[in-house]
């Protein structure tokens, strides 16, 4: 089990990556919320030597495959082969109304997207003819002056993020790994994700990555953390696409009620619907001394990489010790 953590936007990457590398984390992941993850990881690559770098995730359907092919290849070369390219489709409303891009048939689009990336990289790294003709995209022009500099690391591994079975099966077919959505549970991974991945999940070179909700620290920090978590869970749970996850746990009607409240702008009411059982299913809530065993009990044997964020005010030596204990507990 590899133990990773997350970084925020550009300024956060510059300030934290050296410390995170020294604390013993195996990798860092940059998401796409209010900044570009490729920019954050470029800074992180320059400020580090060993730690792995990953996008978790870059929104694929908001970008051309060629654009991502350039950014990922450049970053993989610049970092000395440390990039994991994590891609996600995002929900339809964001793709169409925030990014002004098409978003129908997301699983089919993501499958073709990965194949397009591989076709471009095969041309750059192996000299294959670039003649990709897909249903949604085509790449048939690559003058020699536009080919990036050659390097020894080859294309980066591609990991796809998802929740439902269709996207999970696409990851098993064309990707090198799968990133579980943060809004997930160990039961969902065990009963839905791994069966959908099938034989791919058993391959030594296929990664299964998750960033579960973790609430830890002092009693006061845990109390505040749970209150914040209820709001986050209510936000995610209001998305109709995530209803199957709630259905698995018998909470489908709560999902419908949260969706209605979100459409009515009743955000203050939504967190009240998140019960203690829901908090327990979606998050590992534990004191620092108990956290390694609790994480191992829930996710050991399910994942190849586990990402968590320690409390920001935890002393560095305690964080380093916690990382070591989590890795040891999960491996055991």
Tab-separated table of C-alpha atoms in Angstrom, residues 55-309:
chain	number	residue	atom	x	y	z
A	55	UNK	CA	-3.864	14.626	-11.091
A	56	UNK	CA	-6.919	13.608	-9.113
A	57	UNK	CA	-8.421	14.576	-11.298
A	58	UNK	CA	-7.987	16.670	-14.421
A	59	UNK	CA	-11.342	17.175	-16.122
A	60	UNK	CA	-10.855	15.387	-19.420
A	61	UNK	CA	-14.028	16.343	-21.254
A	62	UNK	CA	-13.238	20.029	-20.768
A	63	UNK	CA	-10.030	19.597	-22.813
A	64	UNK	CA	-8.954	18.255	-26.173
A	65	UNK	CA	-7.027	14.959	-25.947
A	66	UNK	CA	-4.165	16.647	-27.802
A	67	UNK	CA	-3.973	19.402	-25.188
A	68	UNK	CA	-3.753	16.842	-22.392
A	69	UNK	CA	-1.254	14.742	-24.354
A	70	UNK	CA	1.134	17.700	-24.510
A	71	UNK	CA	0.683	18.736	-20.861
A	72	UNK	CA	1.055	15.221	-19.482
A	73	UNK	CA	4.040	14.279	-21.645
A	74	UNK	CA	5.807	17.505	-20.760
A	75	UNK	CA	5.184	17.072	-17.047
A	76	UNK	CA	6.202	13.398	-17.110
A	77	UNK	CA	9.497	14.314	-18.768
A	78	UNK	CA	10.114	17.313	-16.513
A	79	UNK	CA	9.456	15.309	-13.334
A	80	UNK	CA	11.682	12.398	-14.320
A	81	UNK	CA	8.838	9.976	-14.979
A	82	UNK	CA	6.823	10.626	-11.821
A	83	UNK	CA	3.405	11.549	-13.263
A	84	UNK	CA	0.182	9.589	-12.946
A	85	UNK	CA	-2.436	11.107	-15.196
A	86	UNK	CA	-5.759	10.891	-13.395
A	87	UNK	CA	-8.717	11.848	-15.584
A	88	UNK	CA	-12.384	12.333	-14.773
A	89	UNK	CA	-15.431	13.159	-16.858
A	90	UNK	CA	-17.196	15.546	-14.397
A	91	UNK	CA	-20.984	15.675	-14.248
A	92	UNK	CA	-22.884	16.800	-17.309
A	93	UNK	CA	-24.035	20.179	-15.976
A	94	UNK	CA	-20.462	21.312	-15.354
A	95	UNK	CA	-19.155	20.165	-18.722
A	96	UNK	CA	-21.984	21.752	-20.666
A	97	UNK	CA	-22.680	24.882	-18.608
A	98	UNK	CA	-19.294	25.677	-17.008
A	99	UNK	CA	-16.895	24.487	-19.700
A	100	UNK	CA	-19.274	24.798	-22.699
A	101	UNK	CA	-18.289	21.392	-24.046
A	102	UNK	CA	-20.356	18.324	-25.089
A	103	UNK	CA	-20.997	15.762	-22.358
A	104	UNK	CA	-23.394	13.156	-23.708
A	105	UNK	CA	-22.366	9.472	-23.389
A	106	UNK	CA	-19.509	10.181	-20.957
A	107	UNK	CA	-18.272	6.588	-20.683
A	108	UNK	CA	-17.982	6.231	-24.456
A	109	UNK	CA	-16.265	9.613	-24.696
A	110	UNK	CA	-13.766	8.724	-21.967
A	111	UNK	CA	-12.934	5.397	-23.591
A	112	UNK	CA	-12.189	7.099	-26.903
A	113	UNK	CA	-10.319	9.887	-25.093
A	114	UNK	CA	-7.848	7.414	-23.586
A	115	UNK	CA	-7.370	5.667	-26.918
A	116	UNK	CA	-6.710	9.043	-28.553
A	117	UNK	CA	-4.073	9.882	-25.947
A	118	UNK	CA	-2.356	6.564	-26.510
A	119	UNK	CA	-2.405	7.077	-30.290
A	120	UNK	CA	-0.753	10.493	-29.959
A	121	UNK	CA	1.869	9.196	-27.557
A	122	UNK	CA	2.569	6.167	-29.766
A	123	UNK	CA	3.339	8.580	-32.596
A	124	UNK	CA	5.668	10.650	-30.437
A	125	UNK	CA	7.449	7.820	-28.641
A	126	UNK	CA	7.347	4.947	-31.123
A	127	UNK	CA	7.002	6.632	-34.475
A	128	UNK	CA	3.608	5.103	-35.228
A	129	UNK	CA	1.480	6.829	-37.823
A	130	UNK	CA	-0.971	9.323	-36.325
A	131	UNK	CA	-4.280	8.404	-37.917
A	132	UNK	CA	-6.800	8.395	-35.104
A	133	UNK	CA	-10.373	8.587	-36.386
A	134	UNK	CA	-12.892	8.305	-33.573
A	135	UNK	CA	-16.570	9.031	-33.138
A	136	UNK	CA	-15.939	12.154	-31.062
A	137	UNK	CA	-12.446	13.243	-32.039
A	138	UNK	CA	-9.840	12.812	-34.755
A	139	UNK	CA	-6.097	13.406	-34.742
A	140	UNK	CA	-4.395	13.063	-38.115
A	141	UNK	CA	-1.935	15.968	-38.323
A	142	UNK	CA	1.430	16.174	-36.552
A	143	UNK	CA	4.208	18.096	-38.351
A	144	UNK	CA	7.646	17.128	-37.092
A	145	UNK	CA	8.296	20.522	-35.497
A	146	UNK	CA	5.299	20.012	-33.213
A	147	UNK	CA	6.524	16.715	-31.736
A	148	UNK	CA	7.760	17.206	-28.136
A	149	UNK	CA	11.373	16.468	-27.177
A	150	UNK	CA	12.176	12.772	-26.859
A	151	UNK	CA	12.710	11.366	-23.371
A	152	UNK	CA	13.399	8.029	-21.736
A	153	UNK	CA	10.277	7.764	-19.543
A	154	UNK	CA	7.622	7.029	-22.138
A	155	UNK	CA	3.950	7.903	-21.687
A	156	UNK	CA	2.598	8.320	-18.140
A	157	UNK	CA	0.122	5.799	-16.736
A	158	UNK	CA	-3.531	6.809	-17.106
A	159	UNK	CA	-6.021	6.376	-14.280
A	160	UNK	CA	-9.729	7.026	-14.729
A	161	UNK	CA	-12.027	8.228	-11.983
A	162	UNK	CA	-15.619	7.163	-11.655
A	163	UNK	CA	-18.466	5.915	-9.526
A	164	UNK	CA	-20.847	3.910	-11.682
A	165	UNK	CA	-20.243	0.584	-13.414
A	166	UNK	CA	-19.990	1.937	-16.978
A	167	UNK	CA	-17.026	4.230	-16.283
A	168	UNK	CA	-15.434	1.614	-14.039
A	169	UNK	CA	-15.549	-0.952	-16.837
A	170	UNK	CA	-13.988	1.573	-19.211
A	171	UNK	CA	-11.111	2.016	-16.765
A	172	UNK	CA	-10.612	-1.748	-16.633
A	173	UNK	CA	-10.538	-1.923	-20.422
A	174	UNK	CA	-8.284	0.977	-21.438
A	175	UNK	CA	-6.614	2.524	-18.356
A	176	UNK	CA	-3.783	1.652	-15.976
A	177	UNK	CA	-5.779	2.257	-12.834
A	178	UNK	CA	-8.961	3.498	-11.232
A	179	UNK	CA	-9.496	6.438	-8.879
A	180	UNK	CA	-12.443	6.027	-6.539
A	181	UNK	CA	-14.518	9.149	-6.067
A	182	UNK	CA	-14.033	10.722	-2.632
A	183	UNK	CA	-17.756	10.243	-2.122
A	184	UNK	CA	-17.582	6.481	-1.773
A	185	UNK	CA	-17.617	3.771	0.869
A	186	UNK	CA	-15.619	0.618	1.456
A	187	UNK	CA	-18.772	-1.400	0.840
A	188	UNK	CA	-19.265	0.260	-2.562
A	189	UNK	CA	-15.642	-0.472	-3.509
A	190	UNK	CA	-15.976	-4.093	-2.401
A	191	UNK	CA	-19.405	-4.840	-3.880
A	192	UNK	CA	-19.507	-2.580	-6.945
A	193	UNK	CA	-16.113	-1.168	-7.956
A	194	UNK	CA	-13.916	-4.267	-7.757
A	195	UNK	CA	-16.459	-6.556	-9.481
A	196	UNK	CA	-16.817	-3.994	-12.306
A	197	UNK	CA	-13.027	-3.807	-12.654
A	198	UNK	CA	-12.922	-7.587	-12.884
A	199	UNK	CA	-9.587	-9.128	-13.805
A	200	UNK	CA	-7.934	-5.722	-14.191
A	201	UNK	CA	-8.043	-5.180	-10.420
A	202	UNK	CA	-5.929	-8.317	-9.943
A	203	UNK	CA	-3.137	-7.165	-12.263
A	204	UNK	CA	0.101	-6.138	-10.565
A	205	UNK	CA	0.351	-3.053	-12.787
A	206	UNK	CA	-3.222	-1.841	-12.209
A	207	UNK	CA	-3.717	0.676	-9.405
A	208	UNK	CA	-6.837	1.262	-7.320
A	209	UNK	CA	-6.660	4.624	-5.567
A	210	UNK	CA	-8.943	6.238	-2.995
A	211	UNK	CA	-8.967	9.389	-0.908
A	212	UNK	CA	-11.466	8.537	1.820
A	213	UNK	CA	-12.839	11.130	4.176
A	214	UNK	CA	-10.708	11.097	7.340
A	215	UNK	CA	-11.539	12.987	10.529
A	216	UNK	CA	-8.854	12.870	13.195
A	217	UNK	CA	-7.018	14.979	15.756
A	218	UNK	CA	-8.081	16.146	19.198
A	219	UNK	CA	-11.648	15.720	20.437
A	220	UNK	CA	-12.358	19.329	19.516
A	221	UNK	CA	-10.868	18.894	16.031
A	222	UNK	CA	-12.918	15.755	15.471
A	223	UNK	CA	-16.116	17.509	16.531
A	224	UNK	CA	-15.460	20.377	14.113
A	225	UNK	CA	-14.403	17.953	11.412
A	226	UNK	CA	-17.636	15.960	11.626
A	227	UNK	CA	-19.715	19.136	11.294
A	228	UNK	CA	-17.760	20.110	8.179
A	229	UNK	CA	-18.049	16.567	6.850
A	230	UNK	CA	-21.840	16.546	7.164
A	231	UNK	CA	-22.014	19.607	4.907
A	232	UNK	CA	-19.672	18.043	2.340
A	233	UNK	CA	-21.553	14.741	2.327
A	234	UNK	CA	-24.865	16.569	1.908
A	235	UNK	CA	-23.473	18.468	-1.083
A	236	UNK	CA	-22.232	15.304	-2.819
A	237	UNK	CA	-25.311	13.296	-1.878
A	238	UNK	CA	-27.602	15.839	-3.541
A	239	UNK	CA	-26.263	14.753	-6.950
A	240	UNK	CA	-28.795	12.417	-8.621
A	241	UNK	CA	-26.011	10.458	-10.337
A	242	UNK	CA	-24.802	9.236	-6.940
A	243	UNK	CA	-28.174	7.781	-5.963
A	244	UNK	CA	-27.062	4.152	-6.586
A	245	UNK	CA	-24.463	4.513	-3.853
A	246	UNK	CA	-27.103	5.664	-1.388
A	247	UNK	CA	-29.431	2.919	-2.598
A	248	UNK	CA	-26.798	0.305	-1.752
A	249	UNK	CA	-26.888	1.462	1.866
A	250	UNK	CA	-30.680	1.853	1.962
A	251	UNK	CA	-30.656	5.665	1.934
A	252	UNK	CA	-32.037	6.341	-1.539
A	253	UNK	CA	-34.928	8.502	-0.338
A	254	UNK	CA	-32.497	10.775	1.490
A	255	UNK	CA	-30.672	11.348	-1.783
A	256	UNK	CA	-33.952	12.411	-3.415
A	257	UNK	CA	-34.750	14.760	-0.541
A	258	UNK	CA	-31.272	16.310	-0.663
A	259	UNK	CA	-31.618	16.852	-4.414
A	260	UNK	CA	-34.900	18.689	-3.882
A	261	UNK	CA	-33.428	20.838	-1.108
A	262	UNK	CA	-30.410	21.777	-3.236
A	263	UNK	CA	-32.647	22.865	-6.115
A	264	UNK	CA	-34.628	24.989	-3.654
A	265	UNK	CA	-31.421	26.560	-2.292
A	266	UNK	CA	-32.008	25.117	1.193
A	267	UNK	CA	-28.340	24.402	1.879
A	268	UNK	CA	-28.743	25.136	5.603
A	269	UNK	CA	-31.198	22.262	5.967
A	270	UNK	CA	-29.261	19.627	4.024
A	271	UNK	CA	-26.535	18.752	6.548
A	272	UNK	CA	-29.209	17.834	9.097
A	273	UNK	CA	-30.171	14.839	6.941
A	274	UNK	CA	-26.706	13.277	7.179
A	275	UNK	CA	-26.995	10.738	10.001
A	276	UNK	CA	-24.282	9.259	12.193
A	277	UNK	CA	-24.541	6.012	10.211
A	278	UNK	CA	-23.817	7.913	7.009
A	279	UNK	CA	-20.819	9.634	8.583
A	280	UNK	CA	-19.505	6.267	9.732
A	281	UNK	CA	-19.964	4.704	6.278
A	282	UNK	CA	-18.268	7.494	4.337
A	283	UNK	CA	-15.526	8.520	6.754
A	284	UNK	CA	-12.950	7.069	9.082
A	285	UNK	CA	-13.369	9.009	12.313
A	286	UNK	CA	-10.699	8.180	14.876
A	287	UNK	CA	-8.144	9.603	17.260
A	288	UNK	CA	-4.631	9.764	15.815
A	289	UNK	CA	-3.423	6.743	17.804
A	290	UNK	CA	-6.275	4.600	16.427
A	291	UNK	CA	-6.273	5.880	12.851
A	292	UNK	CA	-3.774	3.443	11.239
A	293	UNK	CA	-5.640	0.345	12.403
A	294	UNK	CA	-9.025	1.844	11.472
A	295	UNK	CA	-7.844	2.677	7.951
A	296	UNK	CA	-6.285	-0.756	7.539
A	297	UNK	CA	-9.408	-2.519	8.766
A	298	UNK	CA	-11.574	-0.657	6.266
A	299	UNK	CA	-9.368	-0.452	3.183
A	300	UNK	CA	-6.620	-3.041	3.563
A	301	UNK	CA	-6.739	-5.434	0.626
A	302	UNK	CA	-9.044	-3.145	-1.397
A	303	UNK	CA	-6.610	-0.453	-2.538
A	304	UNK	CA	-3.069	-0.094	-3.837
A	305	UNK	CA	-2.823	3.600	-2.902
A	306	UNK	CA	-4.565	5.414	-0.052
A	307	UNK	CA	-4.515	9.184	0.241
A	308	UNK	CA	-5.295	11.174	3.371
A	309	UNK	CA	-4.676	14.657	4.727
